[in-house]
Structure formats: C-alpha cells, structure tokens
PDB file of C-alpha atoms in Angstrom:
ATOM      1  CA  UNK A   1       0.000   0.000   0.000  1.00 38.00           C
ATOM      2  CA  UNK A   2       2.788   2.529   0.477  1.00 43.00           C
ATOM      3  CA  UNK A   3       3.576   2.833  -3.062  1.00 48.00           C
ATOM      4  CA  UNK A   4      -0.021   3.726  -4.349  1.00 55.00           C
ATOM      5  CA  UNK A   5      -0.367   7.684  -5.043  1.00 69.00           C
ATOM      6  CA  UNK A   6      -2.793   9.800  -2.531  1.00 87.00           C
ATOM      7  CA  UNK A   7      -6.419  10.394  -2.778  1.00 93.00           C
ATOM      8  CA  UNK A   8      -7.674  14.216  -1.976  1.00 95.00           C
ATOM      9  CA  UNK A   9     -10.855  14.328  -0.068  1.00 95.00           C
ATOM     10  CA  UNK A  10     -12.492  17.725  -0.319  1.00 95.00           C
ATOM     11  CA  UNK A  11     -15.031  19.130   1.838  1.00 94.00           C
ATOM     12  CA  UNK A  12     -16.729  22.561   1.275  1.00 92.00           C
ATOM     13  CA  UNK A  13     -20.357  22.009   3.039  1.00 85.00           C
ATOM     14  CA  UNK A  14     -20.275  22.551   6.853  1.00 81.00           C
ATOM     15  CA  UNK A  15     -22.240  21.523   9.411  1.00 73.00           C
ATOM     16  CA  UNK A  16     -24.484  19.652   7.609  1.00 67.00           C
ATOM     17  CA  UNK A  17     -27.349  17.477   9.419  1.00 62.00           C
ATOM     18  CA  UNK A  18     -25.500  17.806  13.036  1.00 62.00           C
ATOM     19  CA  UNK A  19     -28.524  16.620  14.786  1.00 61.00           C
ATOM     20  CA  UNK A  20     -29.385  13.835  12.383  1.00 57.00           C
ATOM     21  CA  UNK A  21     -25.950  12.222  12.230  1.00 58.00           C
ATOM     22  CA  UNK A  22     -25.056  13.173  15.481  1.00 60.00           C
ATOM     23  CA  UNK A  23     -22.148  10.194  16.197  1.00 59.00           C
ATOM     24  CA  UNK A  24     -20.667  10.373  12.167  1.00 65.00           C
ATOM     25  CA  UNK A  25     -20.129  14.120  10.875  1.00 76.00           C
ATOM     26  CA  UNK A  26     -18.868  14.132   6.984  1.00 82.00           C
ATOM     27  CA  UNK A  27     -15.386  13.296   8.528  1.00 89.00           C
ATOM     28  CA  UNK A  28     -16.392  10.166  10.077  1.00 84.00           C
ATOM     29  CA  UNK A  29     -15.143   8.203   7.273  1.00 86.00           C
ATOM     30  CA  UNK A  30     -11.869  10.106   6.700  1.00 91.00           C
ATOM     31  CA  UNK A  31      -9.678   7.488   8.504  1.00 88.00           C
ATOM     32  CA  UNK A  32     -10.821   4.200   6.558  1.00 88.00           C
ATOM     33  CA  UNK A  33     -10.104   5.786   3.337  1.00 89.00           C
ATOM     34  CA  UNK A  34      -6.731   7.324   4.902  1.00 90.00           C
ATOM     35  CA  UNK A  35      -5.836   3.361   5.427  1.00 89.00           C
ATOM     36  CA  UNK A  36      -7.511   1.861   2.213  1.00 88.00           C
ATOM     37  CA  UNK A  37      -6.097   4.420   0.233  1.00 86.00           C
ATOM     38  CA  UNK A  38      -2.334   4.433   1.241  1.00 84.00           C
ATOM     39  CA  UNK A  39      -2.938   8.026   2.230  1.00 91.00           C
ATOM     40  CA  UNK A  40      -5.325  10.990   2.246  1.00 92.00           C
ATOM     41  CA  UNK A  41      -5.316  14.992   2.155  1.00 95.00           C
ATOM     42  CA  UNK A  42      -8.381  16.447   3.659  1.00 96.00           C
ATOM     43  CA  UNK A  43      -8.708  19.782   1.800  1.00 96.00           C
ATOM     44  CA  UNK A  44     -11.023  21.981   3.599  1.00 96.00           C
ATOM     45  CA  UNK A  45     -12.761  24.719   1.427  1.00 94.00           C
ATOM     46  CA  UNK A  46     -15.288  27.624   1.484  1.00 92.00           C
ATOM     47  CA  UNK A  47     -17.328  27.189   5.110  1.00 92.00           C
ATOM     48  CA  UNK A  48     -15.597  23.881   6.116  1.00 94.00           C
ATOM     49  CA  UNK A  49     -12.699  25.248   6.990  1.00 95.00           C
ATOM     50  CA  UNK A  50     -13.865  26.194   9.809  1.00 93.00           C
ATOM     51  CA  UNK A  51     -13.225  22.645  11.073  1.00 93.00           C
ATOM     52  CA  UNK A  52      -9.717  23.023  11.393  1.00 95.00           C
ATOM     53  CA  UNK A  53     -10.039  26.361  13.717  1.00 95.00           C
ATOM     54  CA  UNK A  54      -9.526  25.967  17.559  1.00 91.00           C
ATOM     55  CA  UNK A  55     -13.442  26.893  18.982  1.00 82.00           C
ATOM     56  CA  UNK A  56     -12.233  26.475  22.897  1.00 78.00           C
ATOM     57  CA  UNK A  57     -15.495  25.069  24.107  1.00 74.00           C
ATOM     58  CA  UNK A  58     -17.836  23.248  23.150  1.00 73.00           C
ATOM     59  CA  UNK A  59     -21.510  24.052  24.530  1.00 72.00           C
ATOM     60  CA  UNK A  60     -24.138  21.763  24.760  1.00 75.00           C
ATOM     61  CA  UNK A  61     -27.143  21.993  22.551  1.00 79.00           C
ATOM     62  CA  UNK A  62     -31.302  22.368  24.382  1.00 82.00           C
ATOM     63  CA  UNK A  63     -34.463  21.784  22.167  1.00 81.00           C
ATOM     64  CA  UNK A  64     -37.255  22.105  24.445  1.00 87.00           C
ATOM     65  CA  UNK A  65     -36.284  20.320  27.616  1.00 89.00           C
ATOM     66  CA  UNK A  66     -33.949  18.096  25.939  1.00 86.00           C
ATOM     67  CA  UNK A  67     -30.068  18.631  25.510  1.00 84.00           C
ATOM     68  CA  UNK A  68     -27.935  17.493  23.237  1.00 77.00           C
ATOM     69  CA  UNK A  69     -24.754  16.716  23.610  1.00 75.00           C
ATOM     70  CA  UNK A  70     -23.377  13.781  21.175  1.00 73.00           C
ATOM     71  CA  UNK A  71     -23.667  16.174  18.399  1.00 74.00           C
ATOM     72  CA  UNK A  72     -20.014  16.128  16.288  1.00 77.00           C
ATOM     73  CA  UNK A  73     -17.072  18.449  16.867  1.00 82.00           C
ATOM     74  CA  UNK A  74     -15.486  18.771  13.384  1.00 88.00           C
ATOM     75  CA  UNK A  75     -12.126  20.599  15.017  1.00 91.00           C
ATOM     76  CA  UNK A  76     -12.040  17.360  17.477  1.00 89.00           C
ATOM     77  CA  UNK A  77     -12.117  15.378  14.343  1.00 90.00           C
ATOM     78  CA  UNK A  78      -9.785  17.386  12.680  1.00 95.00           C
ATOM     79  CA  UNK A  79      -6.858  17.126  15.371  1.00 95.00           C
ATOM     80  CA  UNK A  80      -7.660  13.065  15.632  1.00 94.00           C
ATOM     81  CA  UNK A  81      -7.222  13.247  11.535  1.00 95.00           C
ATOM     82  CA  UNK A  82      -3.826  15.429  11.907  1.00 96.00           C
ATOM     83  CA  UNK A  83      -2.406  12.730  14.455  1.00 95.00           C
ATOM     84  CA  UNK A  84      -3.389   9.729  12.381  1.00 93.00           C
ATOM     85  CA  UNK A  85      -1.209  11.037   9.266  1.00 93.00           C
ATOM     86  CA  UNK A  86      -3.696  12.497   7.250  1.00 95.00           C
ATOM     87  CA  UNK A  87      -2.700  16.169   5.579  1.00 95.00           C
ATOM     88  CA  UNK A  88      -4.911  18.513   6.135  1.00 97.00           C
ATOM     89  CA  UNK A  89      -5.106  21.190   4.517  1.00 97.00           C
ATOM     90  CA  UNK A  90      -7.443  24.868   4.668  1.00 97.00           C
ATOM     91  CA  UNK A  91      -8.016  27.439   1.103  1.00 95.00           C
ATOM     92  CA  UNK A  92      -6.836  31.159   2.166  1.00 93.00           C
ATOM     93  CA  UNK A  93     -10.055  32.440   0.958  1.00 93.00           C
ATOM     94  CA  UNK A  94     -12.501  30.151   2.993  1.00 92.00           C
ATOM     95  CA  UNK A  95     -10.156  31.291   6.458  1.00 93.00           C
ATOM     96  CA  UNK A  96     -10.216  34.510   5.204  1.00 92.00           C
ATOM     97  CA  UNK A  97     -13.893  34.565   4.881  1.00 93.00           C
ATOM     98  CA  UNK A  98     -13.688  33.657   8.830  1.00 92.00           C
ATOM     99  CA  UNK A  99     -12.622  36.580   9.832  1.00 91.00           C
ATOM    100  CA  UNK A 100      -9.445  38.485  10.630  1.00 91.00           C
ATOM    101  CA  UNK A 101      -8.278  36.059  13.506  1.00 92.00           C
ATOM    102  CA  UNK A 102      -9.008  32.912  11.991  1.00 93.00           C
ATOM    103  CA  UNK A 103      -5.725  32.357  10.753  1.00 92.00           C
ATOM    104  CA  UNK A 104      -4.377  32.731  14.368  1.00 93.00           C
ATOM    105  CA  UNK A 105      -6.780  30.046  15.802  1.00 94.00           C
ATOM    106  CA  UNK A 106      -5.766  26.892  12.815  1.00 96.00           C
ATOM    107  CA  UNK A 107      -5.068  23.654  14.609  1.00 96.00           C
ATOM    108  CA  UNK A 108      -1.605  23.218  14.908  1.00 96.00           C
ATOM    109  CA  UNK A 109      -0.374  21.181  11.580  1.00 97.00           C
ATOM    110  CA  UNK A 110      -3.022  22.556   9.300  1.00 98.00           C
ATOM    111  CA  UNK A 111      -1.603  23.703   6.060  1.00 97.00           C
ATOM    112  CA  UNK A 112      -3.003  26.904   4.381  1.00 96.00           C
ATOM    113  CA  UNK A 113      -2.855  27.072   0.728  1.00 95.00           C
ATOM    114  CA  UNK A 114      -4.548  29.373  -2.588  1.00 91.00           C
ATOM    115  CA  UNK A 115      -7.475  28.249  -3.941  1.00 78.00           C
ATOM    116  CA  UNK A 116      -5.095  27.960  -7.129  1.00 83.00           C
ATOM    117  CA  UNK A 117      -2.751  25.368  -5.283  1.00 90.00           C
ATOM    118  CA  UNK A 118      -5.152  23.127  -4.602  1.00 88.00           C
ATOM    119  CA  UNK A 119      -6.727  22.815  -8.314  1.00 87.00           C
ATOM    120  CA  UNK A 120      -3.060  22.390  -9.536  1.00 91.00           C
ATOM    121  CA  UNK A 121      -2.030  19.401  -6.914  1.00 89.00           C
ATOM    122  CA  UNK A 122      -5.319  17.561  -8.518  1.00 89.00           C
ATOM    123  CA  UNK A 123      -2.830  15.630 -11.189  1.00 91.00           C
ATOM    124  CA  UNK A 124      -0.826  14.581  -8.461  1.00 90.00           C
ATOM    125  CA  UNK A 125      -3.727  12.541  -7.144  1.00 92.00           C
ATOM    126  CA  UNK A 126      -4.731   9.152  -7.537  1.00 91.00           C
ATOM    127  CA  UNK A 127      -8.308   9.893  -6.805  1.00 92.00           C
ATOM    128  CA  UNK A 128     -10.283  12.981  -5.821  1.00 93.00           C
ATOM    129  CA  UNK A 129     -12.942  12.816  -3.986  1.00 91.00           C
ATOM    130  CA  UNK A 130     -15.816  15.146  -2.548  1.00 92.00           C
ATOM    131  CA  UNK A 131     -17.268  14.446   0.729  1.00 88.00           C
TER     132      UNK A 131
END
C-alpha cells in the first residue's frame, strides 16, 4: 500500500445534518479511506474550513427540555485526523472569509494554501474525492 499515489478528499459544506448524524459528521469516514487508500489529504474549502479552527469550548445543545450533547465536533475530528497522518489542509479564501483572527486560531499542523494550489495538486492525485 505505500507505493499507491494519494487520494484528496475535499469538503466545502459545513455543518451539515449535526442533529441527524449526530455520532458520524462528513469526517467520520476520513480514517478508513486514509488506510484503504495508502494516504489521504483532507482539503477543507469555502465554510468547512472552519473545522480546522480551535473553537475552545464546546456548549451543549437544548431543544425544548432536551439537551444534546453527542452532536459532532469537526475541530475534534480534525486534530484526531492530523495525528493519524492524514494532511490537512485549509483554502486562504474560505479562512479569510472567517474573519481576521481565523488564521491565528488553525489547529496546529493545518496547512493553508490558494485556492489555485489546490486545483493544480489535482494531477498529483490518484483519486479525488468530494465528501
């Protein structure tokens, strides 16, 4: 497996069905690929890059008199990602569109790179998916 070429995994949707998925968010299946595929880059565009930003805490959730708290933490998953091998990496335009201290808050080993970059690495790439 170590000599097959990577497969890019882009995600540009955020927060998609929290409460219906609740235990698997859209990176839930990042890891099996990362092994099947002899390697992954998580490219995270537009709104979803947002996952790789540092939130501090994480509140619970109440609807009506009932809280929820099992609902995903995409920068948890991100970190778990990071330490497992996978590259992840964030557009400049979708942290920019975060605001002016988003770039301060990344997850440590997150890669920021131009929306360019990213469309140019595609050759490199065995597959490319979007998630």
């Amino acid at each position: 497996m170590g000599d097959q070429a990577r497969w890019l995994l882009i995600v540009e949707k955020a927060y998609r069905g929290s409460i219906e998925t609740q235990y698997a968010d859209v990176l839930y299946c990042v890891p099996d690929l990362h092994r099947q595929s002899g390697g992954c880059d998580l490219a995270l565009r537009g709104p979803a890059a947002g996952y790789a930003l540092d939130t501090g805490s994480r509140p619970s959730l109440r609807l009506g008199g009932r809280t929820l708290d099992t609902l995903p933490h995409p920068p948890t998953s991100v970190a778990k990602l990071l330490a497992t091998g996978v590259t992840v990496l964030v557009e400049e335009d979708g942290l920019a569109a975060l605001g002016r201290t988003a770039a301060e808050r990344l997850l440590p080993g997150v890669r920021v790179i131009g929306g360019d970059d990213l469309a140019a690495r595609w050759p490199s790439y065995e597959q490319v998916w979007f998630l």
